Amino acid sequence: GGPQSAVNEGVRQAASDIIGFCDSDDYVARDYYETLYEAMMCSGTDLACCGLRIVYDGTISDYESDRSLSVFNKEAVQREFWENSGRCLIGNNRYNKLFRKDFLLQVLPETMSDLCFGEDAVLTHLYLEKCRDVCILEQYNGYFYRQVPTSLINSFREKQIDDNIAYVKAMEWIGEIYSHQFLTRDRFNDGLMANLLYRCMDSGLPVVKKCGYAKRILEEFSDKRHFIEYNLKKLHPILRMGFQLMQWGCVWLGVLWCTLYIKLIRFLQKK
């Protein structure tokens, strides 16, 4: 199986009633587990979450912390997720959180163990459906998330198209749980499409390959073509125009347009 198979086995073998996850290249503050555990116990919630700091190229993002604690019911967190294109109050990942083992064991059999991309989001939202309330330490950023240029998130590989398609299907499957409450989950799938196209354009692949991959992405997500309306509003108009050209069938022109613009931005950033 994929990464989730190892997670599943680790949860089953864990001796503690409370479980946290940390990626192999990340690290946490000295008081991270103690702080989240106390927050969970004091609030009586089933999931504790905190902020994080990004570690990239030797620099760490700055933050100010007063460890203010907020408690949300799970419906508020779920609604935030589906109505805001996949952005969530607690994030979609399994790190920077503490879970209750008994609830995790209830959702492990349902989690797709062969999923290689987005498996943590599947687990997180299956868990959310089981729990009641969530506590969030909004200004305590005790988790250090290391970004690597060659990581799955920051690079583009052909297999990611398949992984993202599988991810969309998984999220649609989870969406059936919410369908009686939230009716805008297509926005999340549109966001995946936009994100995948952007990372393809930002990769070091030859333009010919970019065009081939862009065509496939557009074909595979053909029933979710309204992503521009929802997910590209905040992009620079020049980049947004390139994506629109791809949607209109001018894939070569759209790819060249986006690639040249991104190269220019990267050049100016180095200056």
mmCIF file of C-alpha atoms in Angstrom:
data_model
loop_
_atom_site.group_PDB
_atom_site.id
_atom_site.type_symbol
_atom_site.label_atom_id
_atom_site.label_comp_id
_atom_site.label_asym_id
_atom_site.label_seq_id
_atom_site.Cartn_x
_atom_site.Cartn_y
_atom_site.Cartn_z
ATOM 1 C CA GLY A 1 0.000 0.000 0.000
ATOM 2 C CA GLY A 2 0.873 3.704 0.077
ATOM 3 C CA PRO A 3 2.006 5.918 2.984
ATOM 4 C CA GLN A 4 -1.320 5.442 4.732
ATOM 5 C CA SER A 5 -0.591 1.725 5.239
ATOM 6 C CA ALA A 6 2.343 2.593 7.497
ATOM 7 C CA VAL A 7 0.225 5.140 9.371
ATOM 8 C CA ASN A 8 -2.529 2.588 9.925
ATOM 9 C CA GLU A 9 -0.114 0.041 11.367
ATOM 10 C CA GLY A 10 1.542 2.651 13.576
ATOM 11 C CA VAL A 11 -1.805 3.665 15.054
ATOM 12 C CA ARG A 12 -2.715 0.041 15.775
ATOM 13 C CA GLN A 13 0.615 -0.562 17.535
ATOM 14 C CA ALA A 14 0.623 2.693 19.530
ATOM 15 C CA ALA A 15 0.421 2.282 23.317
ATOM 16 C CA SER A 16 -0.954 5.773 24.034
ATOM 17 C CA ASP A 17 -4.599 6.837 23.977
ATOM 18 C CA ILE A 18 -3.602 10.145 22.318
ATOM 19 C CA ILE A 19 -1.703 10.108 19.024
ATOM 20 C CA GLY A 20 0.180 12.762 17.065
ATOM 21 C CA PHE A 21 1.970 12.592 13.715
ATOM 22 C CA CYS A 22 5.215 14.237 12.594
ATOM 23 C CA ASP A 23 6.623 13.894 9.077
ATOM 24 C CA SER A 24 10.150 12.483 8.897
ATOM 25 C CA ASP A 25 11.713 15.782 7.759
ATOM 26 C CA ASP A 26 9.723 18.037 10.132
ATOM 27 C CA TYR A 27 10.210 18.800 13.821
ATOM 28 C CA VAL A 28 8.241 20.264 16.751
ATOM 29 C CA ALA A 29 8.811 22.690 19.630
ATOM 30 C CA ARG A 30 9.937 21.242 22.970
ATOM 31 C CA ASP A 31 6.545 21.911 24.567
ATOM 32 C CA TYR A 32 4.495 20.999 21.479
ATOM 33 C CA TYR A 33 2.948 17.729 22.652
ATOM 34 C CA GLU A 34 2.488 18.967 26.209
ATOM 35 C CA THR A 35 0.739 22.137 25.014
ATOM 36 C CA LEU A 36 -1.645 20.354 22.644
ATOM 37 C CA TYR A 37 -2.369 17.606 25.182
ATOM 38 C CA GLU A 38 -3.255 20.130 27.907
ATOM 39 C CA ALA A 39 -5.491 22.019 25.468
ATOM 40 C CA MET A 40 -7.312 18.829 24.512
ATOM 41 C CA MET A 41 -7.788 17.720 28.119
ATOM 42 C CA CYS A 42 -8.866 21.155 29.397
ATOM 43 C CA SER A 43 -11.374 21.687 26.585
ATOM 44 C CA GLY A 44 -12.663 18.106 26.570
ATOM 45 C CA THR A 45 -12.425 17.980 22.783
ATOM 46 C CA ASP A 46 -11.587 15.082 20.487
ATOM 47 C CA LEU A 47 -9.057 16.865 18.281
ATOM 48 C CA ALA A 48 -6.411 19.462 19.128
ATOM 49 C CA CYS A 49 -4.682 21.559 16.489
ATOM 50 C CA CYS A 50 -2.120 24.376 16.399
ATOM 51 C CA GLY A 51 -0.451 26.590 13.827
ATOM 52 C CA LEU A 52 2.849 25.865 12.130
ATOM 53 C CA ARG A 53 6.011 27.582 10.964
ATOM 54 C CA ILE A 54 7.400 27.039 7.476
ATOM 55 C CA VAL A 55 11.075 26.044 7.248
ATOM 56 C CA TYR A 56 12.472 26.642 3.761
ATOM 57 C CA ASP A 57 16.005 27.141 2.471
ATOM 58 C CA GLY A 58 17.415 27.803 5.934
ATOM 59 C CA THR A 59 14.801 30.366 6.967
ATOM 60 C CA ILE A 60 11.911 29.974 9.399
ATOM 61 C CA SER A 61 8.709 31.994 9.108
ATOM 62 C CA ASP A 62 8.201 34.467 11.948
ATOM 63 C CA TYR A 63 5.224 34.391 14.298
ATOM 64 C CA GLU A 64 3.888 35.827 17.534
ATOM 65 C CA SER A 65 2.212 33.489 20.007
ATOM 66 C CA ASP A 66 -0.094 34.050 22.943
ATOM 67 C CA ARG A 67 -1.529 30.528 22.680
ATOM 68 C CA SER A 68 -5.144 31.721 22.615
ATOM 69 C CA LEU A 69 -7.511 28.759 22.562
ATOM 70 C CA SER A 70 -10.709 28.483 20.528
ATOM 71 C CA VAL A 71 -13.185 25.616 20.489
ATOM 72 C CA PHE A 72 -15.288 24.819 17.409
ATOM 73 C CA ASN A 73 -17.873 22.151 16.833
ATOM 74 C CA LYS A 74 -17.062 19.821 13.977
ATOM 75 C CA GLU A 75 -19.851 21.207 11.771
ATOM 76 C CA ALA A 76 -18.201 24.646 11.751
ATOM 77 C CA VAL A 77 -14.898 23.130 10.632
ATOM 78 C CA GLN A 78 -16.557 21.006 7.954
ATOM 79 C CA ARG A 79 -18.534 23.925 6.588
ATOM 80 C CA GLU A 80 -15.388 26.048 6.368
ATOM 81 C CA PHE A 81 -13.767 23.284 4.339
ATOM 82 C CA TRP A 82 -16.455 22.762 1.719
ATOM 83 C CA GLU A 83 -17.500 26.385 1.327
ATOM 84 C CA ASN A 84 -13.965 27.760 0.934
ATOM 85 C CA SER A 85 -12.488 25.624 -1.838
ATOM 86 C CA GLY A 86 -10.851 23.106 0.465
ATOM 87 C CA ARG A 87 -9.284 25.607 2.853
ATOM 88 C CA CYS A 88 -10.042 24.511 6.379
ATOM 89 C CA LEU A 89 -9.805 25.974 9.884
ATOM 90 C CA ILE A 90 -7.605 23.068 10.945
ATOM 91 C CA GLY A 91 -5.918 22.279 7.625
ATOM 92 C CA ASN A 92 -6.302 19.018 5.727
ATOM 93 C CA ASN A 93 -3.134 17.353 6.974
ATOM 94 C CA ARG A 94 -2.621 14.977 9.897
ATOM 95 C CA TYR A 95 0.420 16.780 11.328
ATOM 96 C CA ASN A 96 0.129 19.694 13.844
ATOM 97 C CA LYS A 97 -2.716 17.780 15.537
ATOM 98 C CA LEU A 98 -3.453 15.352 18.354
ATOM 99 C CA PHE A 99 -6.044 12.606 17.845
ATOM 100 C CA ARG A 100 -7.790 10.133 20.134
ATOM 101 C CA LYS A 101 -6.676 6.605 19.284
ATOM 102 C CA ASP A 102 -10.101 5.030 19.758
ATOM 103 C CA PHE A 103 -11.593 7.388 17.144
ATOM 104 C CA LEU A 104 -8.680 6.813 14.761
ATOM 105 C CA LEU A 105 -9.186 3.051 14.969
ATOM 106 C CA GLN A 106 -12.792 3.538 13.903
ATOM 107 C CA VAL A 107 -11.842 5.288 10.657
ATOM 108 C CA LEU A 108 -8.698 3.354 9.650
ATOM 109 C CA PRO A 109 -10.600 0.547 7.901
ATOM 110 C CA GLU A 110 -12.366 3.161 5.762
ATOM 111 C CA THR A 111 -9.214 5.068 4.816
ATOM 112 C CA MET A 112 -7.803 4.282 1.386
ATOM 113 C CA SER A 113 -4.456 2.669 2.221
ATOM 114 C CA ASP A 114 -3.159 2.823 -1.371
ATOM 115 C CA LEU A 115 -3.699 6.586 -1.740
ATOM 116 C CA CYS A 116 -0.325 8.323 -2.271
ATOM 117 C CA PHE A 117 -1.442 11.941 -2.481
ATOM 118 C CA GLY A 118 -3.812 13.582 -0.022
ATOM 119 C CA GLU A 119 -4.156 10.526 2.173
ATOM 120 C CA ASP A 120 -3.835 12.721 5.268
ATOM 121 C CA ALA A 121 -6.852 14.817 4.215
ATOM 122 C CA VAL A 122 -8.941 11.681 3.807
ATOM 123 C CA LEU A 123 -7.978 10.516 7.295
ATOM 124 C CA THR A 124 -8.541 13.959 8.839
ATOM 125 C CA HIS A 125 -12.057 14.345 7.479
ATOM 126 C CA LEU A 126 -13.127 10.810 8.273
ATOM 127 C CA TYR A 127 -11.922 11.503 11.804
ATOM 128 C CA LEU A 128 -13.802 14.809 11.911
ATOM 129 C CA GLU A 129 -17.032 12.994 11.199
ATOM 130 C CA LYS A 130 -16.469 10.765 14.234
ATOM 131 C CA CYS A 131 -15.521 13.481 16.733
ATOM 132 C CA ARG A 132 -17.613 16.185 18.385
ATOM 133 C CA ASP A 133 -15.596 19.336 19.067
ATOM 134 C CA VAL A 134 -12.191 20.651 17.970
ATOM 135 C CA CYS A 135 -9.848 22.923 19.936
ATOM 136 C CA ILE A 136 -7.469 25.176 18.022
ATOM 137 C CA LEU A 137 -4.482 26.986 19.520
ATOM 138 C CA GLU A 138 -4.685 29.695 16.909
ATOM 139 C CA GLN A 139 -1.500 31.579 17.746
ATOM 140 C CA TYR A 140 0.705 28.764 18.981
ATOM 141 C CA ASN A 141 2.821 27.625 16.034
ATOM 142 C CA GLY A 142 4.639 24.692 17.583
ATOM 143 C CA TYR A 143 4.977 22.558 14.471
ATOM 144 C CA PHE A 144 7.857 23.211 12.041
ATOM 145 C CA TYR A 145 6.957 22.178 8.513
ATOM 146 C CA ARG A 146 10.005 21.755 6.289
ATOM 147 C CA GLN A 147 9.487 22.509 2.610
ATOM 148 C CA VAL A 148 11.926 20.877 0.199
ATOM 149 C CA PRO A 149 12.114 21.988 -3.473
ATOM 150 C CA THR A 150 12.087 18.348 -4.635
ATOM 151 C CA SER A 151 9.165 17.268 -2.444
ATOM 152 C CA LEU A 152 5.892 15.977 -3.857
ATOM 153 C CA ILE A 153 4.141 19.249 -3.051
ATOM 154 C CA ASN A 154 6.788 21.543 -4.536
ATOM 155 C CA SER A 155 7.603 19.571 -7.656
ATOM 156 C CA PHE A 156 5.572 18.138 -10.504
ATOM 157 C CA ARG A 157 5.585 14.549 -11.675
ATOM 158 C CA GLU A 158 3.403 12.794 -14.216
ATOM 159 C CA LYS A 159 2.064 10.414 -11.583
ATOM 160 C CA GLN A 160 0.625 13.356 -9.669
ATOM 161 C CA ILE A 161 -2.130 13.591 -12.277
ATOM 162 C CA ASP A 162 -3.259 10.077 -11.353
ATOM 163 C CA ASP A 163 -2.797 10.799 -7.649
ATOM 164 C CA ASN A 164 -4.899 13.961 -7.848
ATOM 165 C CA ILE A 165 -7.633 12.206 -9.802
ATOM 166 C CA ALA A 166 -7.717 9.507 -7.122
ATOM 167 C CA TYR A 167 -7.735 12.245 -4.487
ATOM 168 C CA VAL A 168 -10.743 13.933 -6.094
ATOM 169 C CA LYS A 169 -12.616 10.637 -6.112
ATOM 170 C CA ALA A 170 -11.724 10.072 -2.468
ATOM 171 C CA MET A 171 -12.918 13.546 -1.475
ATOM 172 C CA GLU A 172 -16.136 13.074 -3.426
ATOM 173 C CA TRP A 173 -16.639 9.839 -1.529
ATOM 174 C CA ILE A 174 -16.129 11.681 1.767
ATOM 175 C CA GLY A 175 -18.369 14.443 0.445
ATOM 176 C CA GLU A 176 -21.295 12.039 0.481
ATOM 177 C CA ILE A 177 -21.100 12.239 4.273
ATOM 178 C CA TYR A 178 -21.589 15.997 4.075
ATOM 179 C CA SER A 179 -23.940 16.173 1.097
ATOM 180 C CA HIS A 180 -26.993 16.854 3.223
ATOM 181 C CA GLN A 181 -25.228 19.889 4.736
ATOM 182 C CA PHE A 182 -22.774 21.306 2.209
ATOM 183 C CA LEU A 183 -23.525 21.724 -1.463
ATOM 184 C CA THR A 184 -20.408 23.441 -2.805
ATOM 185 C CA ARG A 185 -17.759 20.714 -2.610
ATOM 186 C CA ASP A 186 -17.044 20.969 -6.361
ATOM 187 C CA ARG A 187 -15.045 24.074 -5.486
ATOM 188 C CA PHE A 188 -12.502 21.862 -3.744
ATOM 189 C CA ASN A 189 -12.051 19.665 -6.830
ATOM 190 C CA ASP A 190 -11.695 22.771 -8.969
ATOM 191 C CA GLY A 191 -8.961 23.941 -6.628
ATOM 192 C CA LEU A 192 -7.059 20.703 -7.149
ATOM 193 C CA MET A 193 -7.216 21.208 -10.894
ATOM 194 C CA ALA A 194 -5.973 24.800 -10.672
ATOM 195 C CA ASN A 195 -3.176 23.830 -8.284
ATOM 196 C CA LEU A 196 -2.063 20.933 -10.479
ATOM 197 C CA LEU A 197 -1.993 23.124 -13.599
ATOM 198 C CA TYR A 198 0.033 25.784 -11.806
ATOM 199 C CA ARG A 199 2.644 23.323 -10.543
ATOM 200 C CA CYS A 200 2.901 21.836 -14.028
ATOM 201 C CA MET A 201 3.568 25.310 -15.477
ATOM 202 C CA ASP A 202 6.068 26.077 -12.704
ATOM 203 C CA SER A 203 8.034 22.845 -13.229
ATOM 204 C CA GLY A 204 11.237 22.482 -15.213
ATOM 205 C CA LEU A 205 9.595 20.239 -17.791
ATOM 206 C CA PRO A 206 9.988 20.998 -21.524
ATOM 207 C CA VAL A 207 7.105 22.985 -23.004
ATOM 208 C CA VAL A 208 6.058 20.005 -25.149
ATOM 209 C CA LYS A 209 5.582 17.846 -22.051
ATOM 210 C CA LYS A 210 3.800 20.657 -20.240
ATOM 211 C CA CYS A 211 1.315 20.872 -23.099
ATOM 212 C CA GLY A 212 0.700 17.133 -23.024
ATOM 213 C CA TYR A 213 0.151 17.118 -19.279
ATOM 214 C CA ALA A 214 -2.049 20.237 -19.404
ATOM 215 C CA LYS A 215 -4.284 18.594 -22.013
ATOM 216 C CA ARG A 216 -4.620 15.498 -19.881
ATOM 217 C CA ILE A 217 -5.387 17.500 -16.742
ATOM 218 C CA LEU A 218 -8.096 19.446 -18.576
ATOM 219 C CA GLU A 219 -9.565 16.220 -19.998
ATOM 220 C CA GLU A 220 -9.561 14.359 -16.684
ATOM 221 C CA PHE A 221 -11.240 17.288 -14.913
ATOM 222 C CA SER A 222 -13.535 18.110 -17.827
ATOM 223 C CA ASP A 223 -16.642 18.010 -15.637
ATOM 224 C CA LYS A 224 -15.126 20.616 -13.324
ATOM 225 C CA ARG A 225 -14.344 23.368 -15.803
ATOM 226 C CA HIS A 226 -15.733 26.244 -13.711
ATOM 227 C CA PHE A 227 -12.592 26.339 -11.547
ATOM 228 C CA ILE A 228 -11.551 29.751 -12.927
ATOM 229 C CA GLU A 229 -14.574 31.442 -11.382
ATOM 230 C CA TYR A 230 -13.774 30.071 -7.932
ATOM 231 C CA ASN A 231 -10.037 29.549 -7.642
ATOM 232 C CA LEU A 232 -8.139 31.928 -9.900
ATOM 233 C CA LYS A 233 -9.597 35.240 -8.753
ATOM 234 C CA LYS A 234 -6.534 36.071 -6.665
ATOM 235 C CA LEU A 235 -3.997 35.216 -9.370
ATOM 236 C CA HIS A 236 -2.308 37.917 -11.399
ATOM 237 C CA PRO A 237 -4.484 38.722 -14.468
ATOM 238 C CA ILE A 238 -1.629 37.677 -16.800
ATOM 239 C CA LEU A 239 -1.450 34.194 -15.289
ATOM 240 C CA ARG A 240 -5.230 33.916 -15.157
ATOM 241 C CA MET A 241 -5.361 34.729 -18.884
ATOM 242 C CA GLY A 242 -2.971 31.873 -19.620
ATOM 243 C CA PHE A 243 -5.212 29.372 -17.815
ATOM 244 C CA GLN A 244 -8.228 30.738 -19.649
ATOM 245 C CA LEU A 245 -6.455 30.243 -22.982
ATOM 246 C CA MET A 246 -5.945 26.577 -22.058
ATOM 247 C CA GLN A 247 -9.623 26.211 -21.260
ATOM 248 C CA TRP A 248 -10.565 27.787 -24.567
ATOM 249 C CA GLY A 249 -8.541 25.127 -26.403
ATOM 250 C CA CYS A 250 -5.388 27.173 -27.046
ATOM 251 C CA VAL A 251 -3.247 24.900 -24.863
ATOM 252 C CA TRP A 252 0.103 25.661 -26.559
ATOM 253 C CA LEU A 253 -0.416 29.411 -26.290
ATOM 254 C CA GLY A 254 -1.662 29.150 -22.696
ATOM 255 C CA VAL A 255 1.305 27.018 -21.624
ATOM 256 C CA LEU A 256 3.836 29.383 -23.238
ATOM 257 C CA TRP A 257 2.052 32.371 -21.727
ATOM 258 C CA CYS A 258 2.102 30.930 -18.172
ATOM 259 C CA THR A 259 5.642 29.531 -18.435
ATOM 260 C CA LEU A 260 7.152 32.833 -19.578
ATOM 261 C CA TYR A 261 5.277 34.776 -16.913
ATOM 262 C CA ILE A 262 6.366 32.414 -14.102
ATOM 263 C CA LYS A 263 9.991 32.490 -15.327
ATOM 264 C CA LEU A 264 9.872 36.299 -15.259
ATOM 265 C CA ILE A 265 8.497 36.302 -11.701
ATOM 266 C CA ARG A 266 11.173 33.841 -10.545
ATOM 267 C CA PHE A 267 13.875 36.007 -12.160
ATOM 268 C CA LEU A 268 12.596 39.168 -10.471
ATOM 269 C CA GLN A 269 12.400 37.373 -7.111
ATOM 270 C CA LYS A 270 16.090 36.458 -7.348
ATOM 271 C CA LYS A 271 16.923 40.098 -7.982
#
